[in-house]
Amino acid sequence: MAFTDIATRTYDHGFRLDPIVRSLLDTDFYKLLMLQMIRHLYPDVQATFTLINRTKTVRLADTIDEGELRAQLDHARTVRFAKKELIWLAGNSFAGQERMFAPDFLAWLADFRLPDYDLRRVGGQFELQFAGPWTHTTMWEIPALTIVNELRSRAAMRDMGRFTLDILYARAKARLWDKVERLRALPDLILSDFGTRRRHGFLWQRWCVEAVKEGLGDRFIGTSNVLLAMDNDLEAIGTNAHELPMVIAALANDDAELRAAPYRVLDEWRRHYGGNLLIALPDAFGTAAFLADAPDWVADWTGFRPDSAPPIAAGDEIIRWWQAHGRDPAGKLLIFSDGMDVGSIEATYRHFDGRVRTSFGWGTNLTNDFRGCAPDGTTGLEPISLVAKVTSANGRPAVKLSDNPAKATGDPAEIARYLRVFGEAGRQASAVTV
Amino acid sequence: MAFTDIATRTYDHGFRLDPIVRSLLDTDFYKLLMLQMIRHLYPDVQATFTLINRTKTVRLADTIDEGELRAQLDHARTVRFAKKELIWLAGNSFAGQERMFAPDFLAWLADFRLPDYDLRRVGGQFELQFAGPWTHTTMWEIPALTIVNELRSRAAMRDMGRFTLDILYARAKARLWDKVERLRALPDLILSDFGTRRRHGFLWQRWCVEAVKEGLGDRFIGTSNVLLAMDNDLEAIGTNAHELPMVIAALANDDAELRAAPYRVLDEWRRHYGGNLLIALPDAFGTAAFLADAPDWVADWTGFRPDSAPPIAAGDEIIRWWQAHGRDPAGKLLIFSDGMDVGSIEATYRHFDGRVRTSFGWGTNLTNDFRGCAPDGTTGLEPISLVAKVTSANGRPAVKLSDNPAKATGDPAEIARYLRVFGEAGRQASAVTV
């Protein structure tokens, strides 16, 4: 005898859309922290975010139906913060601190909705832009990425039979667990999930997070995904991102203001937040330039998140800088989050073990590693390097140099100007795979 | 929003027993073929079947709760052939033949139920016996094995969390699919599922059968499990088993009748069945003795199922025997079913490719390979060598010698007598793992 819930089955007959974004908390925690500061300090700045597919060989518009993409983007615009979500943001402590979010900010969030978008098909790619107040466009970054990535996964799996899908997920689960067992060999590992933006899909990320929690216990300290943090009583992890120095730099009136922009951002950040949130991103315009010009108080911060240089070299450089500033690296923290996987986590962990505290933000290779898992040889499930970057602020072009020229974004003339201001020291090209 | 079928959930609250045997078709096809012949020729023979755990190191009675075992055995005794099952047995063709089962036999099956059992705990093992008419006790063989094996699996998994189970099955699925992909490299493979008796569990066997069907297509010719054959429109595979010569040998009145018993059985079989069912089991009392004394008409049979000698050696021996009898092996069939796995299937397939038709009955290593799959290191899921053998007929001890002394069963004095009658030629001990 088989019992079927007929009402559910009948509802499913009329299935129109399986929404990818079902909660505005399904975003990275840093977006909320940055948003609170942006709203206080830059409420009138207009910022445009643009989807950038660095994996040019993958023609997204040939894979993803434009109508489906619009339907998902439109649906995301109908989603509001639920009451229980705002209550949780108000009542939960973040990074050890109560009342991280001010009541006026939470009241403002209650009315928040994602602003409009501009979508065009150009050749085999989508041109997807979000223009408007920085306080609103910033919140599109993660939903835009999760929508496009999950639609791409769905397209790749559309023709798979039920059995093929079963093997696909069995293999992916077995693979992730093998990774977890390797990571268990690192006794003092500190790891968190940074895999929201390039995940295979929401349900898969949820499974991965639960798997890593089950397998690593206390060594898994949380997730950057606010919704998963809430639902699983995990710590929400994150601080700030490149968009802060990129916008402030874009707003600079001259080269001197441009050169000062990265430190101005940190100064504003430390006034807004303190404690465990004092993690600096050094690479927006090149780590070497950042460290060379940094005021001494930056060395008092908890640590750095090198995000585009090779991890061991970047960490060693920062350790030397701390030592040159008379600080003991043993009390400092390095967070590695640039395309990490088990091999690079192991190597980086072992290199720095006992010399500096390390923490790993495991992203795409945690939540989207289906390479070789499809039993029918289907391609299209390998992750691509998709980002949604701020491209202009108050009409001025925004630029990111990073330590890896392959990750630079922005207008070529502006990139040239930034390179003159910040210098080219320490920049090293390497392939960007995820 | 989550919808739950409240009625189902509430029914589950009162969960008492998850029955292992839910259909009398959940047995090996050869049981039904043999049963029809037993009922016609030996309706009055009393036969006792006994559970034998050859893996002495596994103390079944320390693992499986006696009350649970009784509850499952009792439940199996309540199960009858369903009307649709009898209709299917009547209407389906088996081995290419219509009306394999006579109407009077099917009418008799309609009233069939499993007879009583005798269960005792002795040390760390169960003594489980089924005494009564051969026409009834024979049908306990497979349910007794599936019940004990599945209860053992359940005991091993009792303390596993939901997540641990998820990884366990993901790994087992990934492993089976890797095996399927290896087998795909054998273009003329003929494979069937023989894994009912030592399966991990019914649902797992069903998944394995569906997986192999999906992965191997026409190279997967069917399953010995009658229920799975019916449900999946697969061919039911099987012919006869050792119990036939064992009982006829036990009933022999002197050594001459004993020596003739294996051929008498075949003669009775060919009168009952013909065509594709003419597959001889040569090893009940040693293949060498069987071949040496076999009448010439045995060489007209379709083929042999060597079941205890090393497959390549056994096949070569049979090929030489066919040649000595002037038959062309190229038109003959060898069915290998003794503890086969991908490696031995590959080797055996390649050895005989082009010289004789081969077919593989894949059993325990198909439906119960969880070795190393438990993420928590739990043991107890590795298969054991459990059989349910006929041990006496009309009060006389039944004996099996086989080609492997480790697989011999019976009273030691009787074994000695059989060895005198049949000789010891060609017997070779090897470890019995499954």
Coordinates of C-alpha atoms in Angstrom, one line a residue, chain A residues 3-6 8 161 163-164 166-167 169-171 173-174 177-178 181 184 207-208 210-212 214 374-376, chain B residues 3-6 8 161 163-164 166-167 169-171 173-174 177-178 181 184 207-208 210-212 214 374-376:
Chain A
F3 CA -0.2 6.5 0.6
T4 CA 0.1 9.8 -1.3
D5 CA -0.7 13.2 0.0
I6 CA -3.2 13.9 -2.8
T8 CA 0.4 18.1 -2.3
G161 CA 16.5 10.7 -15.4
F163 CA 18.3 7.3 -11.5
T164 CA 21.1 9.4 -13.0
D166 CA 20.4 9.6 -7.7
I167 CA 23.9 8.5 -8.7
Y169 CA 24.0 13.1 -5.7
A170 CA 25.3 9.9 -4.1
R171 CA 28.7 10.5 -5.7
K173 CA 27.8 13.2 -1.1
A174 CA 30.4 10.5 -1.0
W177 CA 32.4 13.2 3.0
D178 CA 35.8 12.0 1.9
E181 CA 37.4 12.9 6.6
R184 CA 39.3 15.7 10.3
W207 CA 23.1 19.5 2.9
C208 CA 26.8 20.4 2.7
E210 CA 24.8 20.0 7.8
A211 CA 27.4 17.4 6.6
V212 CA 30.4 19.6 7.6
E214 CA 28.2 16.7 11.5
A374 CA 27.3 12.8 -13.6
P375 CA 26.9 9.2 -14.7
D376 CA 25.8 10.2 -18.2
Chain B
F3 CA 3.0 19.8 4.4
T4 CA 2.9 16.5 6.3
D5 CA 0.5 13.7 5.6
I6 CA -0.8 13.6 9.2
T8 CA 0.6 8.6 7.7
G161 CA 22.1 9.1 13.0
F163 CA 23.3 11.8 8.5
T164 CA 25.5 8.8 9.0
D166 CA 22.8 9.2 4.4
I167 CA 26.5 9.0 3.8
Y169 CA 23.9 4.8 1.4
A170 CA 25.5 7.5 -0.7
R171 CA 28.8 5.6 -0.6
K173 CA 25.4 3.7 -4.3
A174 CA 28.5 5.4 -5.6
W177 CA 27.7 2.5 -9.8
D178 CA 31.5 2.3 -10.2
E181 CA 30.7 1.3 -15.1
R184 CA 29.9 -1.9 -19.0
W207 CA 17.6 -0.2 -5.7
C208 CA 20.5 -2.4 -6.8
E210 CA 17.1 -1.0 -10.7
A211 CA 20.6 0.4 -10.9
V212 CA 22.0 -2.5 -12.7
E214 CA 19.6 1.2 -15.8
A374 CA 29.9 3.4 7.4
P375 CA 31.3 6.9 8.2
D376 CA 31.3 6.1 12.0

